[in-house]
CSV table of C-alpha atoms in Angstrom, one decimal:
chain,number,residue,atom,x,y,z
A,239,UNK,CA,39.5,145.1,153.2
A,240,UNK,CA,39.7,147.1,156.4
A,241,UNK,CA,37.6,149.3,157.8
A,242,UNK,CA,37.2,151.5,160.9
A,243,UNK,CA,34.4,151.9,164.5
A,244,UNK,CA,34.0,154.8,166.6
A,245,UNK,CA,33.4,153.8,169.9
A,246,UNK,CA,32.6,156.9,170.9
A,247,UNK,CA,29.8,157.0,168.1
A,248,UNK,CA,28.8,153.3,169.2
A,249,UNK,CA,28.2,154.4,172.3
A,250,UNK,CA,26.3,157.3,171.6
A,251,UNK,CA,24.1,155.1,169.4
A,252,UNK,CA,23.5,152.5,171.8
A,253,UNK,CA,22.8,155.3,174.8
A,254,UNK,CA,20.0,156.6,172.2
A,255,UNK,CA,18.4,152.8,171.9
A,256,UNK,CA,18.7,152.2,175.6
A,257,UNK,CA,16.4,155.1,176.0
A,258,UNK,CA,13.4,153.1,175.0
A,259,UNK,CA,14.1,150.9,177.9
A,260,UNK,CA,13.9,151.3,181.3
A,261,UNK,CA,15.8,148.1,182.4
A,262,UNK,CA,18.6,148.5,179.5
A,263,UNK,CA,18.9,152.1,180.3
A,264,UNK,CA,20.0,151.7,183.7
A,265,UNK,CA,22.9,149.2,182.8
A,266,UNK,CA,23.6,152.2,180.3
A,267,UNK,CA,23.6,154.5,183.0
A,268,UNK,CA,27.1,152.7,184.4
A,269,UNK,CA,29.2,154.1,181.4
A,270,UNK,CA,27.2,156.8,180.3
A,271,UNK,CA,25.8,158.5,183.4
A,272,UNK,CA,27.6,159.4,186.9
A,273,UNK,CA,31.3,157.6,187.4
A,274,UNK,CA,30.7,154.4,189.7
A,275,UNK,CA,31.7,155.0,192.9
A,276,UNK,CA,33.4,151.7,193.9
A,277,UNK,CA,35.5,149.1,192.6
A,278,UNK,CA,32.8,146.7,191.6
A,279,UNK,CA,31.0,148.9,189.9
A,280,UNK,CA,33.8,150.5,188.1
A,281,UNK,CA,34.7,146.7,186.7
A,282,UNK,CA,31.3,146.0,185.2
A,283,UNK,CA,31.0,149.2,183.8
A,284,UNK,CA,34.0,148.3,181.7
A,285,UNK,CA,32.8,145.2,181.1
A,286,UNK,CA,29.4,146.5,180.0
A,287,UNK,CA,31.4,149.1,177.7
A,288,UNK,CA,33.5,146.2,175.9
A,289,UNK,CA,30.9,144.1,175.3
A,290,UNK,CA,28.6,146.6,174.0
A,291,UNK,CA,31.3,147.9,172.2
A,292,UNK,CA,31.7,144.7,170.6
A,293,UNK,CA,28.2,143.3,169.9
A,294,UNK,CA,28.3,146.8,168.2
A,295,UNK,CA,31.2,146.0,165.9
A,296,UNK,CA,29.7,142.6,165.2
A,297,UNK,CA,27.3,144.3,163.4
A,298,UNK,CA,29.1,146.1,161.5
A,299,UNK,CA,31.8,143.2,160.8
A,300,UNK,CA,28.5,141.1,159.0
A,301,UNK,CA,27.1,144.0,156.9
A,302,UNK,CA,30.8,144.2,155.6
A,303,UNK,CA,30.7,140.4,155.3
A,304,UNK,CA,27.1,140.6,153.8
A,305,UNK,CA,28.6,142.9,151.0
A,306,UNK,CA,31.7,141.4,150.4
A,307,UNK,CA,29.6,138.1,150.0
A,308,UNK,CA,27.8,139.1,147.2
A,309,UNK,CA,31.1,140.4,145.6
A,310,UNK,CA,32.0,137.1,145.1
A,311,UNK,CA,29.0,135.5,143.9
A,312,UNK,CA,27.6,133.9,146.8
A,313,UNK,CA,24.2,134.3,148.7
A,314,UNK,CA,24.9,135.5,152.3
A,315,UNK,CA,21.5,134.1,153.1
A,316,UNK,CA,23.4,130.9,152.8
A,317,UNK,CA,25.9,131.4,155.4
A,318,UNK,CA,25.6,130.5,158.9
A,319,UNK,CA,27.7,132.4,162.4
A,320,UNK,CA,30.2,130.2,163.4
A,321,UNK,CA,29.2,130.2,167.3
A,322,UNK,CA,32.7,129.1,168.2
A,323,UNK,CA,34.4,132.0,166.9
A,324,UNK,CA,31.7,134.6,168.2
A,325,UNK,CA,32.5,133.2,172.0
A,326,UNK,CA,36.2,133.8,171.4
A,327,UNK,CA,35.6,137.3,170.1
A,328,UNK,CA,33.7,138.5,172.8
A,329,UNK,CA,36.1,137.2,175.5
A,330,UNK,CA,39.7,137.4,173.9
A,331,UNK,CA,41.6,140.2,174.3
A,332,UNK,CA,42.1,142.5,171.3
A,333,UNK,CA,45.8,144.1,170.5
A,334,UNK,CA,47.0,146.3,168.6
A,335,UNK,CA,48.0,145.2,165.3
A,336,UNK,CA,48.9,146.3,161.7
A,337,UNK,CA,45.5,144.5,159.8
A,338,UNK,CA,48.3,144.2,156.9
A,339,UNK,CA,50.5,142.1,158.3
A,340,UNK,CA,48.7,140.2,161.1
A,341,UNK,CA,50.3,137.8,163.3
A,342,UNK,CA,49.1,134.0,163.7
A,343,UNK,CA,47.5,135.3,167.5
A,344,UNK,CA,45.8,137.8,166.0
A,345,UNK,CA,44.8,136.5,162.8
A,346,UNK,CA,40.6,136.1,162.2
A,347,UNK,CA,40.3,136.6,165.8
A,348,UNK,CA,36.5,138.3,164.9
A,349,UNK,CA,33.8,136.9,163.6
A,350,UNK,CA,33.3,134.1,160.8
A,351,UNK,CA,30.2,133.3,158.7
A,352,UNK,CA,30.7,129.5,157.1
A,353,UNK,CA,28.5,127.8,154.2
A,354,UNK,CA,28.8,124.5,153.0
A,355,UNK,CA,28.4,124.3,149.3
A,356,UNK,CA,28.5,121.5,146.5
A,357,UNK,CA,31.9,120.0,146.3
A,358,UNK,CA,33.0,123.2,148.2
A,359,UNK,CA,33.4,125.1,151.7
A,360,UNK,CA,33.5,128.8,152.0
A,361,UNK,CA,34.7,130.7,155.2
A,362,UNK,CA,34.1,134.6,156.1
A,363,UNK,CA,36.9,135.2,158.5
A,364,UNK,CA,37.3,139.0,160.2
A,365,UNK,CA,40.4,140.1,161.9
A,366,UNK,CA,39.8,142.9,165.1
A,367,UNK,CA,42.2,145.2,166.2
A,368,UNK,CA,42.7,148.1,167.7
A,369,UNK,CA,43.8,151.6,165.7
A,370,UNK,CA,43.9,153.6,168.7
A,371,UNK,CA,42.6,154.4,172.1
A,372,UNK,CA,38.8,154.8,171.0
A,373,UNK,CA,38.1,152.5,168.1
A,374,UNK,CA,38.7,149.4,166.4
A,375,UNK,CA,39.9,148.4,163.0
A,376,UNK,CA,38.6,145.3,161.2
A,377,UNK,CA,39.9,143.4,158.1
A,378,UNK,CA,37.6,140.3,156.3
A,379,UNK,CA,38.8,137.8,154.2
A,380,UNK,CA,37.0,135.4,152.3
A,381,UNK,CA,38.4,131.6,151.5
A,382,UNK,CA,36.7,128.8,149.3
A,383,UNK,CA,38.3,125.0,149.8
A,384,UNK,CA,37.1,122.5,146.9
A,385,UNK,CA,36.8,118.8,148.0
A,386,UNK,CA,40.1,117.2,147.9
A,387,UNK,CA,42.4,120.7,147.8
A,388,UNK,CA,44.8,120.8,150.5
A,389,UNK,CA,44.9,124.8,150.3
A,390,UNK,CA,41.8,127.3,150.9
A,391,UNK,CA,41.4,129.8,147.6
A,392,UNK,CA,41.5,133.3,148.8
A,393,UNK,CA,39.2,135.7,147.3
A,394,UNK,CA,41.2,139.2,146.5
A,395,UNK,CA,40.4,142.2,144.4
A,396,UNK,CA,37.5,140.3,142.3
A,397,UNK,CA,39.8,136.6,142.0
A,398,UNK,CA,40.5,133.4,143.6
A,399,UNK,CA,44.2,133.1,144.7
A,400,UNK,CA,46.4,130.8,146.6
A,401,UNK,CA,45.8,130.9,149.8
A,402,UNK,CA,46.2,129.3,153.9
A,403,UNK,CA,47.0,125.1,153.8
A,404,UNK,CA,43.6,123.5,154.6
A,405,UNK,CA,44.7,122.9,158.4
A,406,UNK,CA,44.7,126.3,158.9
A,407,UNK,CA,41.9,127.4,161.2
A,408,UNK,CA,42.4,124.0,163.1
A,409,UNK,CA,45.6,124.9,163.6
A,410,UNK,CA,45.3,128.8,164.5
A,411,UNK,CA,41.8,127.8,167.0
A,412,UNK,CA,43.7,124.6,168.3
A,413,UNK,CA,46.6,127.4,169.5
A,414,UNK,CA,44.2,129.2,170.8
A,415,UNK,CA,42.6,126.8,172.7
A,416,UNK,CA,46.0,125.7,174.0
A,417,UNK,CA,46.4,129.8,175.2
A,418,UNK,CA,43.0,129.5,177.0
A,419,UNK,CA,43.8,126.2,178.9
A,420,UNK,CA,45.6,126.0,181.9
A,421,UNK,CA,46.5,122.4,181.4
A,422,UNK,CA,47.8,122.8,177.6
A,423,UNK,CA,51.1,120.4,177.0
A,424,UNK,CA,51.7,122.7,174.4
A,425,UNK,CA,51.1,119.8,171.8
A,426,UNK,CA,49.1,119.9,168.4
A,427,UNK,CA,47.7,116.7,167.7
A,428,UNK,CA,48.0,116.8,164.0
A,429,UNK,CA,51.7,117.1,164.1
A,430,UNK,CA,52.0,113.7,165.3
A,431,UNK,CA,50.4,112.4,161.9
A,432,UNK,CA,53.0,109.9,160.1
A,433,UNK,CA,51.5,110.5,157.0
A,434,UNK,CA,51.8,114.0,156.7
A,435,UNK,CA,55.5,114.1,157.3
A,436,UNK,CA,56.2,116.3,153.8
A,437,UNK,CA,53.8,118.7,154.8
A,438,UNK,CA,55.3,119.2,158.0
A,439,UNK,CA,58.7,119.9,157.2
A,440,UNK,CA,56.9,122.5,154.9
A,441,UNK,CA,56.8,126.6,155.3
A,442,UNK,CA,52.9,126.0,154.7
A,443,UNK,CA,52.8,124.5,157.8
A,444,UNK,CA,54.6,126.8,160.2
A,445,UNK,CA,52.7,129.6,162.4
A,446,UNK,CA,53.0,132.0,159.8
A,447,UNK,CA,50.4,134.7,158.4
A,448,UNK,CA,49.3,133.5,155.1
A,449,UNK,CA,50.9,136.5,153.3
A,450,UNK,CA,54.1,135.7,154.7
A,451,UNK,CA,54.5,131.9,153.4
A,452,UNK,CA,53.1,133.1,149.9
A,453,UNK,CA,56.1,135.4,149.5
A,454,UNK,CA,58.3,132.3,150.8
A,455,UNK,CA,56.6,130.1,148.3
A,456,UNK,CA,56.8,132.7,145.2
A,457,UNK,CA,60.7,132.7,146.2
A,458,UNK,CA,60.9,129.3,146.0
A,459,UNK,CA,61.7,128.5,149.6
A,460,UNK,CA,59.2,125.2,149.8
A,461,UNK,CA,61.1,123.7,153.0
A,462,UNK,CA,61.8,124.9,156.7
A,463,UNK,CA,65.3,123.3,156.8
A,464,UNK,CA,65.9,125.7,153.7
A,465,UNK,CA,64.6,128.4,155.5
A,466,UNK,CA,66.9,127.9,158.4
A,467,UNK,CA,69.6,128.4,156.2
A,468,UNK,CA,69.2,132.5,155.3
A,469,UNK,CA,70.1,135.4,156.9
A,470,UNK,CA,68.1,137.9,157.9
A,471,UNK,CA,69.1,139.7,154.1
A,472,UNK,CA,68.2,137.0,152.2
A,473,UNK,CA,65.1,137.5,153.8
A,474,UNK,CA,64.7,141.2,153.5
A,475,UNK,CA,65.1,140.8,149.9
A,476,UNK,CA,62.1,138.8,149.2
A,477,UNK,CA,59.2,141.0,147.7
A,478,UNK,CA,56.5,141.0,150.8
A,479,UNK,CA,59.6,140.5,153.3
A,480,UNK,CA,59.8,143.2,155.9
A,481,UNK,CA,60.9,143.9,159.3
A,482,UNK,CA,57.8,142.9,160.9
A,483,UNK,CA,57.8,139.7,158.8
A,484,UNK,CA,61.1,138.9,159.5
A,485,UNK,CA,60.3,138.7,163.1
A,486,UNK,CA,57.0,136.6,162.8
A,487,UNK,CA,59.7,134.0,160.8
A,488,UNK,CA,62.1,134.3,163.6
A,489,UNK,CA,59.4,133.7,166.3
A,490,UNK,CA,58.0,130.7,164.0
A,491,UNK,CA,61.3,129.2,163.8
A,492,UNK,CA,61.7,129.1,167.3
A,493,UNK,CA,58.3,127.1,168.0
A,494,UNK,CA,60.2,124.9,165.3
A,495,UNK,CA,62.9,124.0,167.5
């Protein structure tokens, strides 16, 4: 599920709250009141605007979540922020992207909201990114992993379906991490497991959106050496194949090699 902010309307909310205070209103007054009149001014009135901008969409992100929650059965008084994802949010740097078919570096970049049930984990995950020059897009996606599943269930259209291998948000924050650090070797520590060899050599594995290896998987292409093998045709004719997921294959083939 997507849906849509208005900066401009954030902003002219958050001008009308910082009315009733003295101290927020001046910080207000950067982006809403007379152009700054030097550099360093000019730079944290931008970063004033982005953050506000984005504490602003945080809020709407969890009444979205709050709602879709319930959808599903659960009690969102349950669910806790995930702290580490928040952080990332408000400092990483959001693209455009098509919330339909999101890349691995963009995928549940927002937000997530986690409980820890009985026998069971569920995840709230958002995905942010920009629809044009003055407002944001969001997506949310809600996953359940039972204890001893190697693959999260996706909740879609009121049903649980197949969804991301269990490694997945280790593996999408761990790359993230590895973007943030100056020092990154590039190296995933899981990878280097002996025992988990089969998965490996698997399309679940590679740094692929999750709607991408479930149209490889419903086609019966289970292995990346297999994968390797098709053209770009072969590929184009797979329902849920298109030109923008044949490019995220090409570009996860190439962190293969």
């Amino acid at each position: 599920m997507a849906d849509f902010v208005d900066f401009n309307d954030m902003k002219r909310k958050q001008s009308k709250k910082n009315a009733q205070n003295e101290s927020i209103s001046e910080i207000a007054a950067l982006f809403e009141g007379d152009r700054p009149d030097n550099a360093l001014l000019e730079q944290t009135a931008r970063a004033v605007m982005d953050k506000a901008a984005r504490l602003a969409l945080l809020t709407e992100i969890a009444r979205e979540a709050c709602t879709l929650i319930k959808k599903a059965g659960f009690d969102p008084d349950a669910f806790e922020l995930d702290e580490d994802a928040l952080n990332y949010f408000l400092i990483a740097e959001i693209d455009e992207a098509d919330l339909e078919d999101v890349s691995p570096d963009v995928l549940w970049n927002g937000p997530r909201y986690c409980f820890e049930g009985k026998g069971f984990e569920v995840r709230v995950a958002s995905t942010v990114a920009i629809r044009d020059e003055e407002s944001m897009a969001f997506s949310i996606d809600i996953l359940k992993l039972d204890d001893g599943k190697d693959h999260w269930k996706t909740w879609v259209n009121g049903k649980w379906q197949a969804g991301p291998p269990e490694d997945a948000f280790e593996y999408i924050d761990a790359m993230r991490t590895d973007m943030l650090d100056d020092d990154d070797d590039g190296a995933y520590p899981w990878f280097d497991d002996d025992g988990d060899d089969a998965w490996e050599s698997g399309v679940e594995s590679m740094l692929l959106p999750p709607n991408v290896i479930r149209a490889l998987l419903e086609a019966g292409i289970e292995e990346i050496d297999a994968l390797k093998q098709m053209t770009d045709e072969q590929l184009l004719a797979i329902k849920g194949i298109g030109k923008k997921s044949l490019a995220d294959i090409h570009d996860a083939l190439e962190f293969e090699d």
